[in-house]
């Protein structure tokens, strides 16, 4: 007889979070507030600075979106009518094109591919980029074969040519050179895709996207299932160039001039994609610098490597512009959007593909049952309408609220510089990084920090003592992430600052009892 299992979903995770008071049931939500079920059954209001990991820019249950969704259901809107006309999906992509053209001052169209989550959107970009790379390989192979055929048909068979580029004698026979070219190119064109991502980056936890996520714990158990990425340090332009130079693969061509044939080096199309987040979310809320963004753009063009800009967390207006990358001048070949584009009510992603790279044949080899459904795309269209209303008024609100939040956080840091070492971010995507707590006086904090768990203790303290909901970032556990909605108030920001001051004071004093008192007296 087997023993009864208490929880069949995330039991281990829930037991771990229970130790620091994060095992809370939330029963209601509106705006920037969630209501926790209190021990007496009442709802306890909590300011939500986690924001659904960035998916709630407009807040919980935005009334206009709730009404829109209710109306869709009341009208018996068809949800799953695959292979039919989908006007809402088309409207979403057309609006995204208008926004992109405005923010980047370009006019090239981008095609849209829908999926169900951010990680799936990344996989769409990877699949399309590899599909495109395969066709570029085929095109180069055919072009070289045509050039070789032209050389041989021009009567050069039996003649000699300089084969030193291939390590052959200067007077090598053309036939010998051609054979060596074919051997070398067969190996070059069989080279697997080169994927480049950034240290600290996070792009999902699916089979392909997981190998682009820098966190070793997320990647290593599944490394055998997908192509591996090479990671370059963020914000180090020369290091990124070195990665590209090291990964390049040479193919060889035979070109005919008026007087002779010569062997020419060419870069084989081995680069599938370079993935970047304008602001690294899970890596500790680290914005890319404009200098690094420029290098990304230049290297992508130089090496024929498409740039995939992951705007899953930073996009859809959170940083004060629709695309955070627009503030960096980083124009991508692909953009992946998710999270806030669903307004907190729908789950979807949109991958935008630049027309110059788009392969229409991709539509015949990629599909998804639930992508581009009638409800999610209609909600996304309504979200974009809200964001664009009033000449983009909500972008300005996000920028202003972000400045207010950042100023409050910097004030706390100035008071406790030995505890908080950095405050950084863009708009309503901010991070608070704690320094080395081994000298703080708190034995408990130092121990938990060494285990990568301090951020969760801090989250539990702020939740129960100050009614503030937040978490540390997934791959930088010393950094608290702050992603509130545009509805965040001055009172909530001030309450957050008060809570952080109280936390820092306890750490400075080494008051472990004060840090954990909430566990015994918690009300929810």
XYZ file of C-alpha atoms in Angstrom:
524
model
C 0.000 0.000 0.000
C 1.479 3.337 -1.034
C 1.513 6.302 1.286
C -0.667 9.280 0.421
C 1.101 12.129 -1.380
C -0.040 15.517 -0.134
C 0.684 17.523 -3.301
C 0.828 16.249 -6.849
C 1.874 19.568 -8.419
C 5.120 21.337 -7.450
C 5.157 19.823 -3.981
C 8.920 20.100 -3.527
C 8.884 23.715 -4.672
C 6.013 24.612 -2.367
C 7.671 23.024 0.643
C 10.859 24.959 -0.055
C 9.062 28.292 -0.372
C 6.998 27.557 2.754
C 10.154 27.812 4.837
C 10.305 31.544 4.113
C 6.577 32.229 4.085
C 6.007 32.321 0.339
C 3.399 29.522 0.323
C 0.573 32.029 0.055
C -2.768 31.565 -1.678
C -3.958 34.593 -3.581
C -7.707 34.779 -4.021
C -8.282 38.012 -5.911
C -6.369 40.593 -7.915
C -6.933 44.005 -9.431
C -4.603 46.714 -10.653
C -1.295 46.486 -8.845
C -2.794 44.620 -5.880
C -3.212 40.933 -5.097
C -5.246 39.714 -2.126
C -3.828 36.907 -0.012
C -6.132 34.566 1.889
C -5.691 35.517 5.523
C -5.846 33.046 8.384
C -9.249 34.503 9.260
C -10.481 34.025 5.694
C -10.319 37.679 4.701
C -8.357 39.003 1.733
C -5.138 40.798 2.707
C -4.038 43.390 0.101
C -0.463 43.058 -1.127
C 1.328 45.401 -3.547
C 2.474 43.275 -6.474
C 5.964 44.240 -7.596
C 6.505 40.860 -9.269
C 3.842 41.512 -11.889
C 3.535 37.970 -13.199
C 7.261 37.922 -14.020
C 6.676 41.016 -16.122
C 3.437 39.931 -17.811
C 1.214 42.469 -16.038
C 2.286 45.879 -17.293
C -1.375 46.927 -17.403
C -2.117 45.362 -14.028
C -4.315 42.510 -12.902
C -7.711 42.194 -14.550
C -7.653 45.480 -16.421
C -11.355 46.421 -16.695
C -11.248 47.194 -20.410
C -9.587 43.875 -21.178
C -11.903 41.926 -18.882
C -14.905 43.496 -20.614
C -13.396 42.757 -24.021
C -12.752 39.120 -23.138
C -16.230 38.708 -21.617
C -17.762 40.157 -24.776
C -15.808 37.720 -26.950
C -17.142 34.806 -24.925
C -20.677 36.186 -24.862
C -20.618 36.502 -28.642
C -19.507 32.869 -28.962
C -16.376 33.992 -30.784
C -14.739 31.000 -32.476
C -11.495 30.195 -30.723
C -10.017 27.337 -32.722
C -10.714 27.607 -36.436
C -7.328 26.759 -37.864
C -6.472 27.374 -41.527
C -9.041 30.150 -41.782
C -8.841 33.907 -42.052
C -7.697 35.412 -38.720
C -8.254 39.187 -38.861
C -7.290 39.772 -35.201
C -3.892 38.120 -35.728
C -3.305 40.205 -38.836
C -4.295 43.357 -36.942
C -1.781 42.557 -34.192
C 1.107 42.150 -36.639
C 0.162 45.245 -38.617
C 0.066 47.303 -35.425
C 3.415 45.904 -34.329
C 4.857 46.901 -37.689
C 3.594 50.463 -37.291
C 5.138 50.681 -33.820
C 8.435 49.155 -34.962
C 8.676 51.483 -37.955
C 8.024 54.481 -35.714
C 10.485 53.577 -32.977
C 13.319 52.487 -35.281
C 12.625 54.851 -38.189
C 12.589 52.044 -40.763
C 9.989 50.925 -43.293
C 10.874 47.277 -43.970
C 7.955 44.997 -43.024
C 8.222 42.178 -40.487
C 6.180 39.003 -40.794
C 4.559 37.502 -37.704
C 4.475 33.947 -36.371
C 2.333 33.226 -33.302
C 3.010 30.754 -30.517
C 1.775 30.093 -26.991
C 4.581 31.338 -24.730
C 7.818 33.294 -24.769
C 9.980 30.173 -24.778
C 8.014 28.836 -27.756
C 8.467 32.173 -29.494
C 12.227 31.770 -29.088
C 11.996 28.286 -30.575
C 10.049 29.709 -33.520
C 12.868 32.196 -34.119
C 15.483 29.429 -33.857
C 13.599 27.120 -36.200
C 13.100 29.838 -38.779
C 16.722 31.000 -38.503
C 17.989 27.453 -39.007
C 15.554 26.944 -41.889
C 16.949 30.108 -43.454
C 20.540 29.035 -42.767
C 19.943 25.680 -44.457
C 18.729 27.435 -47.575
C 21.731 29.755 -47.516
C 24.012 26.719 -47.289
C 22.258 25.135 -50.265
C 22.521 28.372 -52.253
C 26.268 28.742 -51.591
C 26.906 25.082 -52.397
C 25.042 25.439 -55.702
C 26.871 28.664 -56.546
C 30.293 27.117 -55.928
C 29.382 24.023 -57.922
C 28.303 26.280 -60.780
C 31.596 28.222 -60.611
C 33.607 24.998 -60.610
C 31.598 23.701 -63.560
C 32.203 26.932 -65.447
C 35.943 26.671 -64.802
C 36.086 23.111 -66.047
C 33.918 23.781 -69.087
C 36.137 26.737 -69.986
C 38.885 24.310 -70.841
C 40.849 24.598 -67.591
C 40.783 20.858 -66.907
C 44.388 19.709 -66.854
C 45.686 23.258 -66.355
C 47.470 24.380 -63.209
C 46.339 26.848 -60.547
C 47.704 28.360 -57.335
C 46.511 25.960 -54.637
C 48.441 27.565 -51.785
C 45.216 28.829 -50.172
C 44.375 25.162 -49.673
C 47.880 24.178 -48.642
C 48.616 22.750 -52.102
C 51.543 23.649 -54.376
C 51.349 26.819 -56.452
C 51.266 24.867 -59.696
C 48.631 22.318 -58.721
C 46.413 20.762 -61.326
C 42.908 22.233 -61.493
C 41.391 18.762 -61.038
C 43.375 18.288 -57.824
C 42.334 21.709 -56.547
C 38.679 21.054 -57.355
C 38.744 17.752 -55.470
C 40.303 19.448 -52.424
C 37.701 22.235 -52.568
C 34.897 19.673 -52.611
C 36.334 17.774 -49.652
C 36.850 20.945 -47.625
C 33.410 22.313 -48.467
C 31.637 19.069 -47.634
C 33.037 19.355 -44.120
C 32.282 23.084 -43.893
C 28.691 22.744 -45.020
C 28.115 19.824 -42.669
C 29.094 21.995 -39.687
C 26.270 22.303 -37.182
C 24.628 25.649 -36.485
C 26.571 28.200 -34.481
C 24.337 29.698 -31.794
C 25.625 32.616 -29.753
C 23.990 33.944 -26.593
C 25.113 36.126 -23.717
C 26.330 35.228 -20.274
C 23.509 35.916 -17.848
C 20.902 35.563 -20.576
C 17.621 33.715 -20.178
C 15.515 32.600 -23.151
C 13.330 29.834 -21.715
C 13.511 26.270 -20.487
C 12.327 24.233 -23.461
C 14.601 21.841 -25.343
C 16.112 24.411 -27.695
C 15.645 27.618 -25.721
C 17.038 25.968 -22.599
C 20.434 25.596 -24.252
C 20.472 29.341 -24.922
C 19.856 30.116 -21.256
C 23.158 30.708 -19.504
C 22.248 29.227 -16.112
C 24.147 25.918 -15.971
C 21.545 24.266 -13.738
C 18.854 24.793 -16.367
C 21.009 23.658 -19.285
C 23.209 20.781 -18.242
C 20.624 18.050 -17.512
C 19.288 18.378 -21.063
C 22.421 19.274 -23.018
C 22.281 16.081 -25.088
C 18.909 17.027 -26.582
C 19.728 20.174 -28.545
C 22.403 22.247 -30.256
C 24.698 23.958 -27.781
C 25.270 27.689 -27.623
C 28.497 29.593 -27.170
C 28.190 32.294 -24.520
C 29.823 35.696 -24.790
C 30.094 38.182 -21.913
C 27.435 40.870 -21.986
C 28.594 44.445 -22.567
C 32.088 43.392 -23.714
C 32.218 44.214 -27.451
C 35.676 42.817 -28.132
C 34.877 39.544 -26.380
C 31.829 39.139 -28.619
C 33.977 39.682 -31.707
C 36.409 37.036 -30.468
C 33.552 34.524 -30.186
C 32.530 35.204 -33.778
C 36.078 34.972 -35.078
C 36.643 31.689 -33.270
C 33.420 30.180 -34.618
C 33.735 31.121 -38.286
C 34.182 28.329 -40.826
C 35.771 28.777 -44.252
C 34.430 27.462 -47.545
C 36.342 27.669 -50.837
C 35.274 28.788 -54.276
C 36.934 28.659 -57.706
C 36.615 31.936 -59.581
C 37.557 32.597 -63.211
C 39.078 35.903 -64.252
C 40.056 36.941 -67.775
C 43.513 35.426 -67.391
C 43.299 32.675 -64.775
C 41.334 30.736 -62.169
C 41.883 31.414 -58.490
C 40.792 29.846 -55.219
C 38.769 32.222 -53.030
C 37.958 31.939 -49.347
C 34.325 32.462 -48.317
C 32.630 32.356 -44.944
C 30.366 29.315 -44.808
C 26.848 30.095 -43.492
C 27.361 28.459 -40.100
C 25.885 31.199 -37.901
C 22.272 30.444 -37.065
C 21.523 33.248 -34.598
C 22.811 35.655 -31.974
C 20.327 36.093 -29.131
C 20.225 39.140 -26.877
C 17.903 40.682 -24.293
C 17.978 44.497 -24.222
C 17.653 44.137 -20.457
C 18.699 40.770 -19.048
C 15.857 39.838 -16.736
C 16.690 36.561 -15.026
C 20.386 37.437 -15.187
C 19.942 40.250 -12.663
C 18.165 43.107 -14.537
C 21.252 44.097 -16.559
C 20.660 46.573 -19.411
C 22.887 46.298 -22.450
C 24.991 49.341 -23.240
C 24.520 51.308 -26.442
C 28.145 50.554 -27.359
C 27.563 46.823 -27.035
C 24.292 47.020 -28.964
C 26.153 48.719 -31.807
C 28.701 45.891 -31.844
C 25.917 43.308 -31.908
C 24.429 45.038 -34.945
C 27.755 45.325 -36.759
C 28.904 41.770 -36.074
C 25.566 40.346 -37.147
C 25.926 42.095 -40.498
C 29.615 41.266 -40.890
C 29.235 37.546 -40.237
C 25.812 37.097 -41.811
C 24.352 36.134 -38.429
C 20.722 37.084 -37.754
C 20.127 38.926 -34.479
C 17.234 37.670 -32.372
C 16.107 40.344 -29.913
C 14.327 38.762 -26.960
C 11.789 41.377 -25.841
C 9.658 38.866 -23.942
C 10.182 40.593 -20.606
C 11.414 44.055 -21.602
C 9.036 44.721 -24.482
C 5.416 45.859 -24.877
C 6.059 49.192 -23.215
C 7.599 48.183 -19.892
C 10.726 50.318 -20.282
C 8.981 53.468 -21.557
C 9.136 52.585 -25.243
C 7.376 49.640 -26.834
C 10.697 48.023 -27.727
C 13.422 48.416 -25.112
C 15.922 47.828 -27.923
C 14.759 51.047 -29.569
C 16.454 52.964 -26.736
C 19.705 51.229 -27.691
C 19.336 51.645 -31.448
C 19.420 47.854 -31.815
C 17.450 46.781 -34.882
C 16.935 43.027 -34.907
C 16.247 40.518 -37.638
C 13.843 38.815 -35.262
C 11.858 40.099 -32.285
C 10.159 37.840 -29.779
C 7.289 39.335 -27.769
C 5.167 37.687 -25.097
C 4.199 38.295 -21.448
C 2.522 41.737 -21.357
C 1.231 41.527 -24.910
C -1.447 39.193 -23.514
C -2.573 41.803 -20.996
C -2.363 39.334 -18.125
C -5.377 37.441 -19.476
C -4.143 35.644 -22.590
C -1.116 33.443 -23.178
C 0.601 34.018 -26.488
C 3.781 35.142 -28.165
C 4.562 36.777 -31.480
C 7.837 36.315 -33.316
C 8.507 39.026 -35.874
C 10.773 38.162 -38.809
C 12.377 40.785 -40.989
C 11.186 40.614 -44.613
C 14.738 40.348 -45.950
C 15.172 37.085 -44.034
C 11.651 35.712 -44.060
C 11.169 32.360 -45.781
C 7.499 31.902 -46.789
C 8.080 28.132 -47.067
C 8.453 28.086 -43.277
C 4.672 28.350 -43.021
C 4.434 24.841 -44.452
C 6.793 23.204 -41.958
C 5.818 24.906 -38.700
C 2.436 25.057 -36.981
C 0.758 24.951 -33.573
C -2.780 23.913 -32.621
C -3.333 26.689 -30.097
C -1.227 29.484 -31.606
C -3.077 32.358 -33.254
C -6.361 31.429 -31.568
C -9.315 33.798 -31.722
C -9.308 34.823 -28.065
C -5.619 35.476 -27.431
C -5.038 37.424 -30.640
C -8.126 39.558 -30.048
C -6.983 40.328 -26.492
C -3.508 41.211 -27.823
C -5.095 43.594 -30.337
C -6.972 45.257 -27.469
C -3.747 45.527 -25.438
C -2.008 47.275 -28.326
C -4.955 49.637 -28.705
C -4.675 50.614 -25.028
C -0.925 51.156 -25.291
C -1.141 53.249 -28.431
C -4.086 55.373 -27.243
C -3.434 59.041 -26.571
C -0.321 59.063 -28.737
C 1.247 56.369 -26.554
C 0.332 57.894 -23.183
C 0.944 54.637 -21.317
C 4.558 54.513 -22.509
C 5.077 57.894 -20.881
C 3.409 56.643 -17.703
C 5.715 53.614 -17.622
C 8.747 55.867 -18.052
C 7.592 58.275 -15.314
C 6.677 55.512 -12.857
C 10.024 53.874 -13.613
C 11.893 57.066 -12.792
C 9.955 57.421 -9.539
C 10.699 53.811 -8.581
C 14.371 54.081 -9.512
C 14.799 57.300 -7.500
C 13.293 55.688 -4.391
C 15.547 52.643 -4.734
C 18.657 54.768 -5.202
C 17.820 56.667 -2.026
C 17.760 53.411 -0.065
C 21.036 52.342 -1.621
C 22.658 55.638 -0.661
C 21.689 54.980 2.966
C 22.959 51.380 2.963
C 25.792 51.229 0.421
C 27.467 48.280 2.147
C 24.234 46.253 1.901
C 22.838 47.274 -1.503
C 25.607 47.474 -4.094
C 23.597 48.404 -7.181
C 20.239 49.559 -8.463
C 19.774 49.262 -12.217
C 17.207 48.810 -14.962
C 14.994 50.645 -17.431
C 11.496 51.938 -16.776
C 9.384 49.496 -14.804
C 12.027 46.795 -14.966
C 14.367 47.416 -12.040
C 16.774 45.324 -9.982
C 18.176 45.747 -6.461
C 21.439 43.879 -5.949
C 22.688 42.963 -2.485
C 26.421 42.777 -1.868
C 28.473 40.277 0.108
C 26.538 39.724 3.341
C 29.293 37.752 5.063
C 30.355 41.036 6.693
C 26.823 42.279 7.408
C 26.656 40.869 10.922
C 23.817 38.504 10.004
C 24.969 34.913 10.219
C 21.698 33.655 8.764
C 21.792 36.014 5.782
C 25.408 35.075 5.056
C 24.593 31.359 5.169
C 21.544 31.706 2.932
C 23.430 33.888 0.483
C 26.125 31.237 0.166
C 23.361 28.760 -0.739
C 21.749 31.144 -3.238
C 18.657 31.479 -1.028
C 18.934 34.922 0.566
C 16.656 36.556 -2.006
C 13.808 34.284 -0.966
C 14.216 35.173 2.709
C 14.159 38.850 1.740
C 11.020 38.222 -0.330
C 9.281 36.505 2.586
C 10.235 39.320 4.957
C 8.910 42.028 2.622
C 5.732 40.076 1.943
C 4.700 39.504 5.546
C 6.138 42.588 7.212
C 5.347 45.163 4.528
C 2.776 43.588 2.189
C 5.141 43.727 -0.785
C 5.311 40.857 -3.287
C 8.555 40.315 -5.194
C 11.126 37.589 -5.904
C 14.829 37.392 -6.707
C 15.878 36.854 -10.312
C 16.332 33.236 -11.353
C 20.022 33.317 -12.247
C 21.205 36.152 -9.980
C 19.703 35.273 -6.586
C 21.241 38.323 -4.870
C 19.143 40.634 -7.055
C 15.498 41.397 -6.292
C 13.396 41.963 -9.403
C 10.810 44.737 -9.559
C 8.257 44.670 -12.381
C 5.129 46.463 -11.187
C 2.317 47.644 -13.425
C 1.774 51.178 -14.697
C -0.834 51.426 -11.942
C 1.796 51.317 -9.179
C 1.224 54.213 -6.793
C 3.534 56.534 -4.904
C 2.287 54.957 -1.669
C 3.275 51.479 -2.872
C 6.700 52.673 -4.005
C 7.240 54.393 -0.655
C 6.116 51.245 1.172
C 8.631 49.220 -0.826
C 11.381 51.677 0.091
C 10.353 51.517 3.763
C 10.469 47.727 3.664
C 13.911 47.695 2.057
C 15.206 50.139 4.666
C 13.886 47.909 7.443
C 15.511 44.868 5.840
C 18.843 46.652 5.421
C 18.759 47.902 9.017
C 18.297 44.353 10.306
C 21.141 43.115 8.124
C 23.413 45.916 9.258
C 22.577 45.140 12.904
C 22.924 41.387 12.425
C 19.435 40.892 13.875
C 18.605 37.369 12.686
C 15.651 37.149 15.048
C 14.148 40.269 13.510
C 14.693 38.875 10.003
C 12.690 35.733 10.741
C 10.084 36.939 13.240
C 7.456 37.070 10.493
C 7.503 33.272 10.093
C 5.912 32.724 13.514
C 3.465 35.621 13.424
C 2.378 35.514 9.765
C -1.253 36.415 9.115
C -1.583 34.740 5.720
